[in-house]
Amino acid sequence: MVTSEQITKDCLDYLNSQNISWIASGKDQIDLAKAMEILTDEFNINRLAIVGGGKINGGFLEAGLVDEISILIGAGADERTGQPSLFDGRPESSRPIALQLKDVASFDDGAVWLRYLVK
């Protein structure tokens, strides 16, 4: 678990009692870049997958920590309002991030897997 330094002692005690690993990074809010440095330096982790919702994905993208985007599109559409996007929460003043197509694969059920490099 990654948290800011604002986490309470009770919460840390609970995490420790459940054998849940945690990293506290950032005084008032989570510092994703620093958390990734800790994972590299302390745990020798050099690559990981972010499998989150739009806010988590957007946070990593905004922090410049995404080098590849993998999108699996199923043969269906969900047009409900209020559903999260792949990347959500970036400031409106942010410019679109350029992507370079790396690979495309299609499947018999109509799904398509797109892989992009972040430029």
Coordinates of N, CA and C in Angstrom, one line a residue:
M1 N 0.8 -1.2 0.0 CA 0.0 0.0 0.0 C 0.9 1.2 0.0
V2 N 0.5 2.2 -0.8 CA 1.2 3.5 -0.8 C 0.3 4.5 -0.2
T3 N 0.9 5.3 0.8 CA 0.1 6.3 1.5 C 1.0 7.5 1.7
S4 N 0.3 8.6 2.1 CA 1.1 9.8 2.4 C 1.6 9.7 3.9
E5 N 2.4 10.6 4.3 CA 2.9 10.6 5.7 C 1.8 11.0 6.7
Q6 N 0.6 11.4 6.2 CA -0.5 11.7 7.1 C -1.2 10.5 7.7
I7 N -0.8 9.3 7.3 CA -1.5 8.1 7.8 C -1.4 8.1 9.3
T8 N -2.4 7.6 10.0 CA -2.4 7.5 11.4 C -1.7 6.3 11.9
K9 N -1.2 6.4 13.2 CA -0.5 5.2 13.8 C -1.5 4.0 13.9
D10 N -2.7 4.3 14.2 CA -3.7 3.2 14.2 C -3.8 2.4 12.9
C11 N -3.8 3.2 11.8 CA -3.9 2.6 10.5 C -2.6 1.8 10.2
L12 N -1.5 2.3 10.5 CA -0.2 1.6 10.4 C -0.2 0.3 11.2
D13 N -0.7 0.4 12.4 CA -0.7 -0.7 13.3 C -1.6 -1.8 12.7
Y14 N -2.7 -1.4 12.1 CA -3.6 -2.4 11.5 C -2.9 -3.0 10.3
L15 N -2.3 -2.2 9.4 CA -1.6 -2.8 8.3 C -0.5 -3.8 8.7
N16 N 0.2 -3.4 9.7 CA 1.3 -4.3 10.2 C 0.7 -5.6 10.8
S17 N -0.4 -5.5 11.5 CA -1.0 -6.7 12.1 C -1.6 -7.6 11.0
Q18 N -1.9 -7.1 9.8 CA -2.4 -7.9 8.7 C -1.3 -8.3 7.7
N19 N 0.0 -8.0 8.1 CA 1.1 -8.2 7.2 C 1.0 -7.6 5.9
I20 N 0.4 -6.4 5.8 CA 0.3 -5.6 4.6 C 1.5 -4.7 4.5
S21 N 2.3 -4.8 3.5 CA 3.4 -3.9 3.2 C 2.9 -2.5 2.9
W22 N 3.6 -1.5 3.3 CA 3.2 -0.1 3.0 C 4.4 0.7 2.9
I23 N 4.2 1.8 2.1 CA 5.2 2.9 1.9 C 4.5 4.2 2.1
A24 N 5.1 5.0 3.0 CA 4.6 6.4 3.3 C 5.5 7.3 2.5
S25 N 4.9 8.0 1.5 CA 5.7 8.9 0.6 C 4.9 10.2 0.4
G26 N 5.5 11.3 0.8 CA 4.8 12.6 0.5 C 4.2 13.1 1.8
K27 N 4.5 14.3 2.2 CA 4.0 14.9 3.4 C 2.5 15.0 3.5
D28 N 1.9 15.7 2.5 CA 0.4 16.0 2.6 C -0.4 15.1 1.6
Q29 N 0.3 14.7 0.6 CA -0.4 13.8 -0.4 C 0.7 12.8 -0.9
I30 N 0.2 11.8 -1.5 CA 1.1 10.7 -2.0 C 2.1 11.3 -3.1
D31 N 3.3 11.0 -2.9 CA 4.4 11.4 -3.9 C 4.7 10.1 -4.7
L32 N 4.0 9.9 -5.8 CA 4.2 8.7 -6.6 C 5.6 8.5 -7.0
A33 N 6.3 9.5 -7.5 CA 7.7 9.4 -8.0 C 8.6 8.9 -6.9
K34 N 8.4 9.5 -5.7 CA 9.2 9.1 -4.5 C 8.9 7.6 -4.1
A35 N 7.6 7.2 -4.2 CA 7.2 5.9 -3.9 C 7.9 4.9 -4.8
M36 N 7.9 5.2 -6.1 CA 8.6 4.3 -7.1 C 10.1 4.3 -6.8
E37 N 10.7 5.4 -6.4 CA 12.1 5.3 -6.0 C 12.4 4.4 -4.9
I38 N 11.5 4.4 -3.9 CA 11.6 3.5 -2.7 C 11.5 2.1 -3.2
L39 N 10.5 1.8 -4.1 CA 10.3 0.4 -4.6 C 11.6 -0.1 -5.3
T40 N 12.2 0.8 -6.0 CA 13.4 0.5 -6.8 C 14.6 0.3 -5.8
D41 N 14.8 1.2 -4.9 CA 16.0 1.2 -4.1 C 15.9 0.1 -3.0
E42 N 14.7 0.0 -2.4 CA 14.6 -0.9 -1.2 C 14.2 -2.3 -1.6
F43 N 13.4 -2.5 -2.7 CA 12.9 -3.8 -3.1 C 13.3 -4.3 -4.5
N44 N 14.2 -3.5 -5.1 CA 14.8 -3.9 -6.4 C 13.7 -4.1 -7.5
I45 N 12.6 -3.3 -7.4 CA 11.5 -3.4 -8.4 C 11.7 -2.4 -9.4
N46 N 11.9 -2.8 -10.6 CA 12.2 -1.9 -11.7 C 11.0 -1.7 -12.7
R47 N 10.0 -2.6 -12.6 CA 8.9 -2.5 -13.5 C 7.6 -3.0 -12.8
L48 N 6.5 -2.3 -13.0 CA 5.3 -2.8 -12.4 C 4.1 -2.4 -13.3
A49 N 3.0 -3.1 -13.1 CA 1.8 -2.8 -13.8 C 0.9 -2.0 -12.9
I50 N 0.3 -1.0 -13.4 CA -0.7 -0.2 -12.7 C -2.1 -0.7 -13.2
V51 N -2.8 -1.3 -12.4 CA -4.1 -1.9 -12.8 C -5.2 -1.2 -11.9
G52 N -5.4 0.1 -12.2 CA -6.3 0.9 -11.4 C -7.4 1.5 -12.2
G53 N -8.1 2.4 -11.5 CA -9.1 3.1 -12.2 C -8.6 4.4 -12.8
G54 N -9.4 5.2 -13.3 CA -9.0 6.4 -14.0 C -8.2 7.4 -13.1
K55 N -8.5 7.5 -11.8 CA -7.7 8.5 -11.0 C -6.3 7.9 -10.7
I56 N -6.2 6.7 -10.4 CA -4.9 6.1 -10.2 C -4.1 6.1 -11.4
N57 N -4.6 5.7 -12.5 CA -3.9 5.7 -13.8 C -3.5 7.1 -14.2
G58 N -4.4 8.1 -14.0 CA -4.1 9.5 -14.3 C -3.0 10.0 -13.5
G59 N -3.0 9.7 -12.2 CA -2.0 10.1 -11.3 C -0.6 9.7 -11.7
F60 N -0.5 8.4 -12.1 CA 0.8 7.9 -12.6 C 1.2 8.5 -13.9
L61 N 0.2 8.7 -14.8 CA 0.5 9.3 -16.1 C 1.0 10.8 -15.9
E62 N 0.3 11.5 -15.0 CA 0.6 12.9 -14.8 C 2.0 13.0 -14.1
A63 N 2.4 12.0 -13.3 CA 3.7 12.0 -12.7 C 4.8 11.6 -13.6
G64 N 4.5 11.2 -14.9 CA 5.5 10.8 -15.8 C 6.0 9.4 -15.6
L65 N 5.2 8.6 -14.9 CA 5.7 7.2 -14.5 C 5.2 6.1 -15.4
V66 N 4.5 6.5 -16.5 CA 3.9 5.5 -17.4 C 4.8 5.4 -18.7
D67 N 5.3 4.3 -19.1 CA 6.0 4.2 -20.3 C 5.3 3.4 -21.4
E68 N 4.2 2.6 -20.9 CA 3.4 1.8 -21.9 C 2.0 1.7 -21.4
I69 N 1.1 1.8 -22.3 CA -0.3 1.7 -22.0 C -0.9 0.5 -22.8
S70 N -1.5 -0.4 -22.1 CA -2.1 -1.6 -22.6 C -3.6 -1.6 -22.4
I71 N -4.4 -1.6 -23.5 CA -5.8 -1.4 -23.5 C -6.5 -2.6 -24.2
L72 N -7.3 -3.4 -23.4 CA -8.1 -4.5 -24.0 C -9.5 -4.0 -24.2
I73 N -10.0 -3.9 -25.4 CA -11.3 -3.5 -25.7 C -12.2 -4.7 -26.0
G74 N -13.2 -4.9 -25.2 CA -14.1 -6.0 -25.4 C -15.2 -5.6 -26.4
A75 N -15.9 -6.6 -26.9 CA -16.9 -6.3 -27.9 C -18.2 -6.0 -27.2
G76 N -18.3 -4.8 -26.7 CA -19.5 -4.3 -26.0 C -19.3 -2.8 -25.7
A77 N -20.3 -2.1 -25.3 CA -20.3 -0.7 -25.1 C -21.0 -0.4 -23.8
D78 N -20.5 0.4 -22.9 CA -21.1 0.8 -21.7 C -21.2 2.3 -21.8
E79 N -22.5 2.8 -22.0 CA -22.7 4.2 -22.2 C -23.3 4.9 -21.0
R80 N -23.2 4.2 -19.8 CA -23.7 4.8 -18.6 C -23.0 6.1 -18.2
T81 N -23.7 7.1 -17.8 CA -23.1 8.3 -17.4 C -22.3 8.1 -16.0
G82 N -21.3 8.9 -15.8 CA -20.6 8.9 -14.5 C -19.6 7.8 -14.4
Q83 N -19.4 7.0 -15.5 CA -18.4 5.9 -15.4 C -17.0 6.5 -15.6
P84 N -16.0 6.0 -14.9 CA -14.7 6.5 -15.0 C -14.1 6.2 -16.3
S85 N -13.1 7.1 -16.7 CA -12.4 6.9 -18.0 C -11.1 6.1 -17.6
L86 N -10.3 5.8 -18.7 CA -9.0 5.2 -18.4 C -8.1 6.1 -17.6
F87 N -8.1 7.4 -17.9 CA -7.3 8.4 -17.2 C -8.2 9.5 -16.8
D88 N -8.3 9.8 -15.5 CA -9.2 10.7 -15.0 C -8.5 11.6 -14.0
G89 N -8.9 12.8 -13.9 CA -8.4 13.7 -12.8 C -7.2 14.6 -13.2
R90 N -6.7 14.5 -14.5 CA -5.7 15.4 -14.9 C -6.2 16.8 -15.0
P91 N -5.4 17.8 -14.7 CA -5.9 19.2 -14.8 C -6.4 19.5 -16.2
E92 N -7.4 20.3 -16.3 CA -7.9 20.7 -17.7 C -6.8 21.4 -18.5
S93 N -5.9 22.0 -17.8 CA -4.8 22.7 -18.6 C -3.8 21.8 -19.1
S94 N -3.8 20.5 -18.7 CA -2.9 19.5 -19.2 C -3.0 19.3 -20.7
R95 N -1.9 19.1 -21.4 CA -2.0 18.8 -22.8 C -2.1 17.3 -23.0
P96 N -2.7 16.9 -24.1 CA -2.8 15.4 -24.4 C -1.4 14.8 -24.4
I97 N -1.2 13.6 -24.0 CA 0.1 12.9 -24.0 C 0.1 12.1 -25.3
A98 N 1.2 12.3 -26.0 CA 1.4 11.6 -27.3 C 1.7 10.1 -27.0
L99 N 1.1 9.3 -27.8 CA 1.3 7.8 -27.8 C 1.8 7.3 -29.1
Q100 N 2.6 6.2 -29.1 CA 3.0 5.6 -30.3 C 2.6 4.1 -30.3
L101 N 1.8 3.7 -31.3 CA 1.3 2.4 -31.4 C 2.4 1.4 -31.4
K102 N 2.4 0.4 -30.5 CA 3.4 -0.6 -30.4 C 2.9 -1.9 -31.0
D103 N 1.7 -2.3 -30.7 CA 1.2 -3.6 -31.2 C -0.3 -3.6 -31.1
V104 N -0.9 -4.4 -32.0 CA -2.4 -4.6 -32.1 C -2.6 -6.1 -32.2
A105 N -3.5 -6.6 -31.4 CA -3.9 -8.0 -31.6 C -5.4 -8.1 -31.5
S106 N -6.0 -9.0 -32.3 CA -7.4 -9.2 -32.3 C -7.7 -10.6 -31.9
F107 N -8.9 -10.8 -31.4 CA -9.3 -12.1 -30.9 C -10.6 -12.6 -31.5
D108 N -10.9 -13.8 -31.5 CA -12.1 -14.4 -32.2 C -13.4 -13.9 -31.6
D109 N -13.4 -13.5 -30.3 CA -14.6 -12.9 -29.7 C -14.9 -11.5 -30.0
G110 N -14.0 -10.9 -30.9 CA -14.2 -9.5 -31.3 C -13.4 -8.5 -30.4
A111 N -12.7 -9.0 -29.4 CA -11.9 -8.1 -28.6 C -10.6 -7.7 -29.3
V112 N -10.1 -6.5 -29.0 CA -8.9 -6.0 -29.6 C -8.0 -5.5 -28.4
W113 N -6.7 -5.9 -28.5 CA -5.7 -5.5 -27.5 C -4.7 -4.5 -28.2
L114 N -4.7 -3.3 -27.7 CA -3.9 -2.2 -28.2 C -2.8 -1.9 -27.2
R115 N -1.6 -1.8 -27.7 CA -0.4 -1.5 -26.8 C 0.3 -0.2 -27.4
Y116 N 0.4 0.8 -26.5 CA 1.1 2.0 -26.9 C 2.3 2.3 -26.1
L117 N 3.3 3.0 -26.6 CA 4.4 3.5 -25.9 C 4.0 5.0 -25.6
V118 N 4.4 5.5 -24.4 CA 4.1 6.9 -24.1 C 5.4 7.6 -24.5
K119 N 5.2 8.6 -25.4 CA 6.3 9.4 -25.9 C 6.8 10.4 -24.9

